[in-house]
Coordinates of C-alpha atoms and ligand atoms in Angstrom, one line a residue:
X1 CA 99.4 -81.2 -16.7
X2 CA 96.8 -84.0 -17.1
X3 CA 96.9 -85.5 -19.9
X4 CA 94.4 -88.4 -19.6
X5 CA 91.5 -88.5 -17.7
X6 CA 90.0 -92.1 -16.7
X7 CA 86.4 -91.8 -16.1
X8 CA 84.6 -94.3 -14.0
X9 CA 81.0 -94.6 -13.7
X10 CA 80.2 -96.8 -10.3
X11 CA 77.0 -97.5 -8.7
X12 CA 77.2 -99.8 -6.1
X13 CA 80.3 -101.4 -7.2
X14 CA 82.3 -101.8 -3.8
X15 CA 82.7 -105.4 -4.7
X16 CA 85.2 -104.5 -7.9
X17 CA 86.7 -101.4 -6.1
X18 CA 90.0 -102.9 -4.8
X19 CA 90.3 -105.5 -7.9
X20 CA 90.0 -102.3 -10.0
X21 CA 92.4 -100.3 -8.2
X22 CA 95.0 -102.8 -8.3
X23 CA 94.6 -103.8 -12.2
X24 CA 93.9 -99.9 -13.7
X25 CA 97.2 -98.3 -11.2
X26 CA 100.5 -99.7 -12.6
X27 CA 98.4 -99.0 -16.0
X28 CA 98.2 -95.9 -15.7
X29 CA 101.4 -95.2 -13.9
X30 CA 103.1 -97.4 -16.3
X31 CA 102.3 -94.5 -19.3
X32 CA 104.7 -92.0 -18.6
X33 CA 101.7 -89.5 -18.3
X34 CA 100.1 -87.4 -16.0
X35 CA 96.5 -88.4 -15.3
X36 CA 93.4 -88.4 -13.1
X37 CA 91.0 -91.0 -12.3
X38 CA 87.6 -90.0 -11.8
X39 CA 85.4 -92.0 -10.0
X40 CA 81.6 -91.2 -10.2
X41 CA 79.9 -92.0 -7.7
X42 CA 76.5 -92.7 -9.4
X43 CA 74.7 -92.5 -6.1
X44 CA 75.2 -95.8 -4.3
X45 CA 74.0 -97.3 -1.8
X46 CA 76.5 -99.2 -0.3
X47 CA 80.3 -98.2 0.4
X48 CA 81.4 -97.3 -2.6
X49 CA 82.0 -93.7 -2.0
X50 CA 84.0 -94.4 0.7
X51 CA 86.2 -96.5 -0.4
X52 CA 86.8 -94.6 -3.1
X53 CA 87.6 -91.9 -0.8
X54 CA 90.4 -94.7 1.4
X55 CA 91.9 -95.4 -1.6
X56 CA 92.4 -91.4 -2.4
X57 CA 94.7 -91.3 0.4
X58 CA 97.3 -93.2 -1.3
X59 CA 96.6 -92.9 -5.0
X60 CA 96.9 -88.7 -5.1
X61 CA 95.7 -89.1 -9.2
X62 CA 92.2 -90.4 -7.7
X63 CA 89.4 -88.4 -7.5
X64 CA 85.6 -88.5 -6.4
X65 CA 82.7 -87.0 -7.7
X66 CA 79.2 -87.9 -6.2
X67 CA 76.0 -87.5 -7.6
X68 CA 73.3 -86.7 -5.1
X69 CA 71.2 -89.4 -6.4
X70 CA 71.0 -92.2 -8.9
X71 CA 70.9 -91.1 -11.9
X72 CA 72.4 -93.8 -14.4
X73 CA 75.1 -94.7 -16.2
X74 CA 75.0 -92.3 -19.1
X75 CA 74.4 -89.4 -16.4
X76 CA 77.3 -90.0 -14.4
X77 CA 79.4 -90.3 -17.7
X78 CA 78.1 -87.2 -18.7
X79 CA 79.4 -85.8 -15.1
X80 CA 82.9 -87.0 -15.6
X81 CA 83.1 -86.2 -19.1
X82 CA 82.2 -82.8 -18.6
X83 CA 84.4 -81.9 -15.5
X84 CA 87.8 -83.8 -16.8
X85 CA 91.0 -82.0 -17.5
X86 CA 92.7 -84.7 -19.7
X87 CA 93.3 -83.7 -23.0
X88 CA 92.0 -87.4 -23.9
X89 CA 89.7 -88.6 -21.7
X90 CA 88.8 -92.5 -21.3
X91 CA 85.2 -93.8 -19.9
X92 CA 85.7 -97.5 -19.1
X93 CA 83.2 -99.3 -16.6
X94 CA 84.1 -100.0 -13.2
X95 CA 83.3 -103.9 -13.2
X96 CA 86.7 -104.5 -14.9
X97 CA 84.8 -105.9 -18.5
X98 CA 87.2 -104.2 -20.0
X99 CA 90.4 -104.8 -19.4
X100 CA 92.6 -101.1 -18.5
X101 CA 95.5 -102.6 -20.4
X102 CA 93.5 -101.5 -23.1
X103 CA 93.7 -97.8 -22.7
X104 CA 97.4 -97.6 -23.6
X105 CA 96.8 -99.4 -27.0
X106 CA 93.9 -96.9 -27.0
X107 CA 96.0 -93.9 -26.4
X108 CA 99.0 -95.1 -29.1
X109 CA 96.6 -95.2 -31.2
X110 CA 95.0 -92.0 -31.1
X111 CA 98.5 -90.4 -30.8
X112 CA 99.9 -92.1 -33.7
X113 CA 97.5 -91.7 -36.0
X114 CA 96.1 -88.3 -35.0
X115 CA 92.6 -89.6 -34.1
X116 CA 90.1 -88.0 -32.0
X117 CA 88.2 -90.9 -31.2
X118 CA 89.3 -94.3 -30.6
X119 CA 86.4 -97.1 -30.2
X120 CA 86.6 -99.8 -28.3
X121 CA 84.9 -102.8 -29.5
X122 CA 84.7 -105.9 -28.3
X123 CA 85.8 -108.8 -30.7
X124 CA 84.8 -111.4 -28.5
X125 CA 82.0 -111.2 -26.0
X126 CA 81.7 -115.4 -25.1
X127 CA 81.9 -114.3 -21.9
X128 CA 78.4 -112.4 -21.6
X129 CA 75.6 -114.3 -21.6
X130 CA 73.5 -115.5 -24.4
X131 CA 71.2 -113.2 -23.5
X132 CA 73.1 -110.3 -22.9
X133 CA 74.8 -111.2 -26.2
X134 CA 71.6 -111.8 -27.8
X135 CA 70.0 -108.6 -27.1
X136 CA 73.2 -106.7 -27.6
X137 CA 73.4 -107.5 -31.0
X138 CA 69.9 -107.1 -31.7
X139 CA 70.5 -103.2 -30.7
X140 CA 73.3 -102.4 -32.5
X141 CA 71.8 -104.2 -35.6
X142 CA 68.7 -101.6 -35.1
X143 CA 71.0 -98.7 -34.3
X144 CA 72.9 -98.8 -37.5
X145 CA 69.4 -98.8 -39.2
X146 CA 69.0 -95.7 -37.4
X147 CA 72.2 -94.2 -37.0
X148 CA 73.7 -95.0 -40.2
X149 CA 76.6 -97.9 -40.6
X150 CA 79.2 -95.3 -39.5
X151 CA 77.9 -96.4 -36.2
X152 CA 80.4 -99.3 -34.9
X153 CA 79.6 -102.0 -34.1
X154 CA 79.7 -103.4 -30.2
X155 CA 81.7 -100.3 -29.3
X156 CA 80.2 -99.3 -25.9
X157 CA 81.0 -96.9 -23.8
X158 CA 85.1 -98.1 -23.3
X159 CA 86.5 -95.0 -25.7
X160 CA 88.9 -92.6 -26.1
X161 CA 88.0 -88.8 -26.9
X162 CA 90.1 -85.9 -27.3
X163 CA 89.3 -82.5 -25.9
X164 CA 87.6 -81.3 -28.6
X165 CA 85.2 -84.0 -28.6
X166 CA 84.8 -83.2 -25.2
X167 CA 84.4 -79.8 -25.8
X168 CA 81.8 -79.6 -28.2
X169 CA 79.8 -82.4 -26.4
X170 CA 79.7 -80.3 -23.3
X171 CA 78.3 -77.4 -25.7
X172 CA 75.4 -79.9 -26.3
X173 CA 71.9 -79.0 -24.9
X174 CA 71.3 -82.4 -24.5
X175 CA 70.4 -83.3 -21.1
X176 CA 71.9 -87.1 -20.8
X177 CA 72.7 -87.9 -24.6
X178 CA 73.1 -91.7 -25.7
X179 CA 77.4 -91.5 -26.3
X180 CA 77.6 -94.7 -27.9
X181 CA 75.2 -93.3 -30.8
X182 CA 76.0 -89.4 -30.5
X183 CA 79.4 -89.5 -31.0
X184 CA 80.1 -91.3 -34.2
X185 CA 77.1 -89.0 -35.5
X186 CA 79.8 -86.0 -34.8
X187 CA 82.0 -87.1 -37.5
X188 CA 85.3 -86.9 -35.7
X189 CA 88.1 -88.8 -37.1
X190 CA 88.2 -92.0 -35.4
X191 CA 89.7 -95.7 -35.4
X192 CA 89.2 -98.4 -33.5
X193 CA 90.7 -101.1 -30.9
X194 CA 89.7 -104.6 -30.6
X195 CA 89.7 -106.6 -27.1
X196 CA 87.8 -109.7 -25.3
X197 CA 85.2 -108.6 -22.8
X198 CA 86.1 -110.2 -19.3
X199 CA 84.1 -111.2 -17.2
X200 CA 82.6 -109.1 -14.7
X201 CA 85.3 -109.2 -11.7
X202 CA 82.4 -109.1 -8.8
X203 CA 79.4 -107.8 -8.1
X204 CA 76.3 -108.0 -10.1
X205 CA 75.2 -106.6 -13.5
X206 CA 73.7 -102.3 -13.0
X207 CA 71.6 -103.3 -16.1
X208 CA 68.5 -104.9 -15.9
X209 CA 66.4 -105.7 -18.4
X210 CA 64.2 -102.6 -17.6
X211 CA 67.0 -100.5 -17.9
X212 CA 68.6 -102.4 -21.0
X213 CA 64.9 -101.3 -22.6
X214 CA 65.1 -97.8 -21.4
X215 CA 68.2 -97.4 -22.9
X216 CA 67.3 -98.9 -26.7
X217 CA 64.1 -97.0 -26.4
X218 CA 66.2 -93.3 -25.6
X219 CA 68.7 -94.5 -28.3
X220 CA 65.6 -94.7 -30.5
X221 CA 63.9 -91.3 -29.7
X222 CA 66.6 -89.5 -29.9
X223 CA 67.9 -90.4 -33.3
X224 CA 64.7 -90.4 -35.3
X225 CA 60.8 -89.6 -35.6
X226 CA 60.7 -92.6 -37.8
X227 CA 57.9 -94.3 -34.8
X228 CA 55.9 -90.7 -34.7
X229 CA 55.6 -92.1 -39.1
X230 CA 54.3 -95.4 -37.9
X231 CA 50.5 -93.2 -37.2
X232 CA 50.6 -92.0 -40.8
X233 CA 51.6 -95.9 -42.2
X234 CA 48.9 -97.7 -40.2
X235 CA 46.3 -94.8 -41.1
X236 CA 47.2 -95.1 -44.6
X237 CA 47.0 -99.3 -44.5
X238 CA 43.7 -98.3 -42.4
X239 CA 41.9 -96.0 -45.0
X240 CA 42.9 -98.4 -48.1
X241 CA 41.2 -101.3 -46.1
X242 CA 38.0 -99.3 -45.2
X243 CA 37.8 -98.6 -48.8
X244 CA 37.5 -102.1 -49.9
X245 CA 35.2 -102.8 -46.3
X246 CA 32.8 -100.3 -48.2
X247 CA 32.6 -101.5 -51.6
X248 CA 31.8 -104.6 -49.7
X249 CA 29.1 -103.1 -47.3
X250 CA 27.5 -101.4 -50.2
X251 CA 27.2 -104.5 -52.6
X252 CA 25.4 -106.6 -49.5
X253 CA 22.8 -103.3 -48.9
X254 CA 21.9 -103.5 -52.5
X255 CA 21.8 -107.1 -52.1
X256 CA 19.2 -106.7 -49.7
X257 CA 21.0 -109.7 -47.7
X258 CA 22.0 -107.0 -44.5
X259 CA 23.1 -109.2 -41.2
X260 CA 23.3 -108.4 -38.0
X261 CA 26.9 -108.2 -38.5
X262 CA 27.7 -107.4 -34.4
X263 CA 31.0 -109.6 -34.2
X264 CA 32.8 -107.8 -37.3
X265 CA 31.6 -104.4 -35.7
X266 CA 32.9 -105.5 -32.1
X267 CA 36.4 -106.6 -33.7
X268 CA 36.9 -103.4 -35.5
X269 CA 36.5 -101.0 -32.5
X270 CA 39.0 -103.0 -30.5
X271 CA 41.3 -103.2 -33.1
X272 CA 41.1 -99.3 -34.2
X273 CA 40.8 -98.2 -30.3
X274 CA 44.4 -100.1 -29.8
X275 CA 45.7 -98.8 -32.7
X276 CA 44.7 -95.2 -31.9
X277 CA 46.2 -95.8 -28.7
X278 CA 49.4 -96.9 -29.3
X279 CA 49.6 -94.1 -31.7
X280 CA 48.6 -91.7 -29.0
X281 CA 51.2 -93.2 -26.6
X282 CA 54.2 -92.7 -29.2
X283 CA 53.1 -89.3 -29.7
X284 CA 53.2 -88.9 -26.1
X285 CA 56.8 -89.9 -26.0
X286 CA 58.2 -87.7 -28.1
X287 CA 55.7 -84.5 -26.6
X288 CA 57.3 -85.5 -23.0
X289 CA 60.6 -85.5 -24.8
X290 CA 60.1 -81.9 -25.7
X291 CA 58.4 -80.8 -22.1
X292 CA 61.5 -82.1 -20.2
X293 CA 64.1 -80.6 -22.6
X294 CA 61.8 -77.4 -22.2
X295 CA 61.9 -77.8 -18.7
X296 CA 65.9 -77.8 -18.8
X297 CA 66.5 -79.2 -15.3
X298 CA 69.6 -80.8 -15.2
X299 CA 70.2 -84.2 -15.4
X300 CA 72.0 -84.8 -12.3
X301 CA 73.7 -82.7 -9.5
X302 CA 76.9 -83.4 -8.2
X303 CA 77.1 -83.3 -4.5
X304 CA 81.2 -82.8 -4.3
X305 CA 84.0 -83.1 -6.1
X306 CA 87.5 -83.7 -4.6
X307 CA 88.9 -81.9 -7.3
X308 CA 88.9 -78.0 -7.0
X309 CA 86.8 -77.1 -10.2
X310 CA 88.5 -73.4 -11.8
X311 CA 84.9 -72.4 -12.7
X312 CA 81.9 -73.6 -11.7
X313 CA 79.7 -76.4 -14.7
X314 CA 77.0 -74.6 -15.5
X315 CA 74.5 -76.9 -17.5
X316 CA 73.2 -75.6 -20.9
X317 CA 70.8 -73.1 -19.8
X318 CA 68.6 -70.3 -21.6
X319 CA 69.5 -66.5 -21.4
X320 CA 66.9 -65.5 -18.7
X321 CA 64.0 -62.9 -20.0
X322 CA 65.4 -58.9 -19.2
X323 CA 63.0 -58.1 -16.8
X324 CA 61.6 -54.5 -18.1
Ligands
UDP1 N1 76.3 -97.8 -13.7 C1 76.1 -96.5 -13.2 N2 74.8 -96.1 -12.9 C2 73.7 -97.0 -13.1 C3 74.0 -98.3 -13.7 C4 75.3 -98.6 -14.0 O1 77.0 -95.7 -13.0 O2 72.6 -96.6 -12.8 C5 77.7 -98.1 -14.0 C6 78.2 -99.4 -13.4 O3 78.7 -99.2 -12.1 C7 79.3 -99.9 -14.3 C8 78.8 -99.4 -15.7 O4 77.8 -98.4 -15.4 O5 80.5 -99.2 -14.1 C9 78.2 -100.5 -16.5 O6 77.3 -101.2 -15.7 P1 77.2 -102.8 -15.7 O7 78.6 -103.4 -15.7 O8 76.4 -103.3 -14.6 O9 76.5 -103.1 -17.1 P2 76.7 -104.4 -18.0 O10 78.2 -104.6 -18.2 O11 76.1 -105.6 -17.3 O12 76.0 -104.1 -19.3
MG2 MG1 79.6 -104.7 -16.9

């Protein structure tokens, strides 16, 4: 029986593969458990599929699952997650920034104190740099606006679930949900487990700025409308302001003292054009939001597994129209 599942999300990590094999192993064996580790294969470029696939030949408990094509981190989490057999199941990041000898604290934890979820958060991040701290902290300051201050703190994606976490996440019609955010919203009974994050073992960083943005900006759509309210706010602040423009305007016609007046005119079109705009484009967001979930095309697809999956993952799909 497996009772832990180690999901790794990798996209063109060959650099960490052997440093990670050789830390996360006597880890895991070291537990007294049985367990798989499955490594998702976000698509990469270089060898890491196929070392992966060297190192299955003498780790049995290894296993591969490859997504046809990039399609990010919270994807291929979403891949392992929902094919695991572990009654808990781990997601930890391939680069070794968290250290494995975490996931046994992790798994006392949970075990002891009867917990579905255990978070891992990271006390100490001195090792990241300013930046990356910088803008970390800036997002989970705004997601606990958002999300509520259940949310913790710097916990990322290194945590431990039970079964029926994963259960009723893979129930979700959410295409690629945000975990970090989704699954304190659940209300499972959780705890947490403090460690330093390393340094990254080798390699270079999956997260860009771009994607660093992407990711705030999906935490942010899907956890509130509060931008769609920004329309009615600056239409509101708008109207109150032409109000007092009129009073004005009227006074100087009865004044007789009209002037040409083209700069003020000029300035207010550009200003109400962009704001109309931006308003447009935020309502855009959230309409595209609905197309694609409309659309219901999975997320990813999952070119093989090593594992022999019992019955085939189908994704949340609609009950097709009876034909008459
Ligand atoms: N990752 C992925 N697909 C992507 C980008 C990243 O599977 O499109 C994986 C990556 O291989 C790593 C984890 O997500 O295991 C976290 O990425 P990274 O360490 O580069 O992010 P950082 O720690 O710099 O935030
Ligand atoms: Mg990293």
């Amino acid at each position: 029986m497996t009772a832990l599942s180690v999901v790794i999300p990798m996209y063109n990590e060959e650099a960490v593969i052997p440093a990670l094999v050789a830390r996360l192993r006597p880890v895991l064996d070291s537990l007294d458990v049985g367990y798989e580790v499955i490594a998702v294969d976000d698509g990469s470029a270089d060898a890491t599929a196929s070392l992966v696939e060297q190192h299955r030949a003498e780790w049995p408990e290894l296993r591969l699952i490859r997504l046809r094509r990039n399609s990010g981190h919270q994807a291929a989490l979403t891949a392992g997650l929902h094919r695991s057999f572990g009654e808990w199941v781990v997601s930890i990041d391939a680069d070794l920034q968290d250290p494995p000898e975490t996931i046994r604290e992790m798994l006392r934890v949970a075990v002891e104190q009867n917990l579905d979820v255990v978070y891992g958060v990271r006390g100490d991040r001195t090792t990241d740099t300013v930046f990356k701290r910088n803008t970390a902290g800036l997002y989970y300051r705004l997601m606990r606006r958002i999300v509520g201050p259940d949310l913790p703190s710097q916990a990322g994606d290194f945590r431990l679930v039970s079964r029926a976490v994963v259960d009723v996440l893979r129930r979700m019609p959410e295409r690629v949900p945000v975990y970090r955010l989704l699954i304190p919203s659940l209300g499972f009974s959780s705890g947490a487990v403090a460690y330093t994050r390393e340094r990254r073992a080798a390699g270079e960083t999956k997260y860009p700025l771009r994607k660093m943005v992407a990711l705030a900006w999906d935490s942010t759509a899907d956890f509130t409308a509060a931008p769609l309210r920004l329309a009615t706010w600056l239409g509101m602040a708008a109207f109150a302001a032409s109000l007092v423009a009129m009073v004005f305007g009227l006074v100087v016609w009865a004044n007789g003292t009209v002037i040409p007046g083209w700069t003020s005119l000029f300035l207010a079109v550009l200003l109400f054009a962009a704001v109309q705009l931006i308003c447009l484009g935020l309502l855009g967001e959230y309409v595209a939001r609905i197309y694609r979930t409309l659309q219901s095309r999975p997320a990813f697809h999952i070119g093989s597994d090593s594992a022999e999956t019992p019955a085939p993952i189908v994704p949340a799909q609609r009950t097709p129209a009876t034909t008459p």
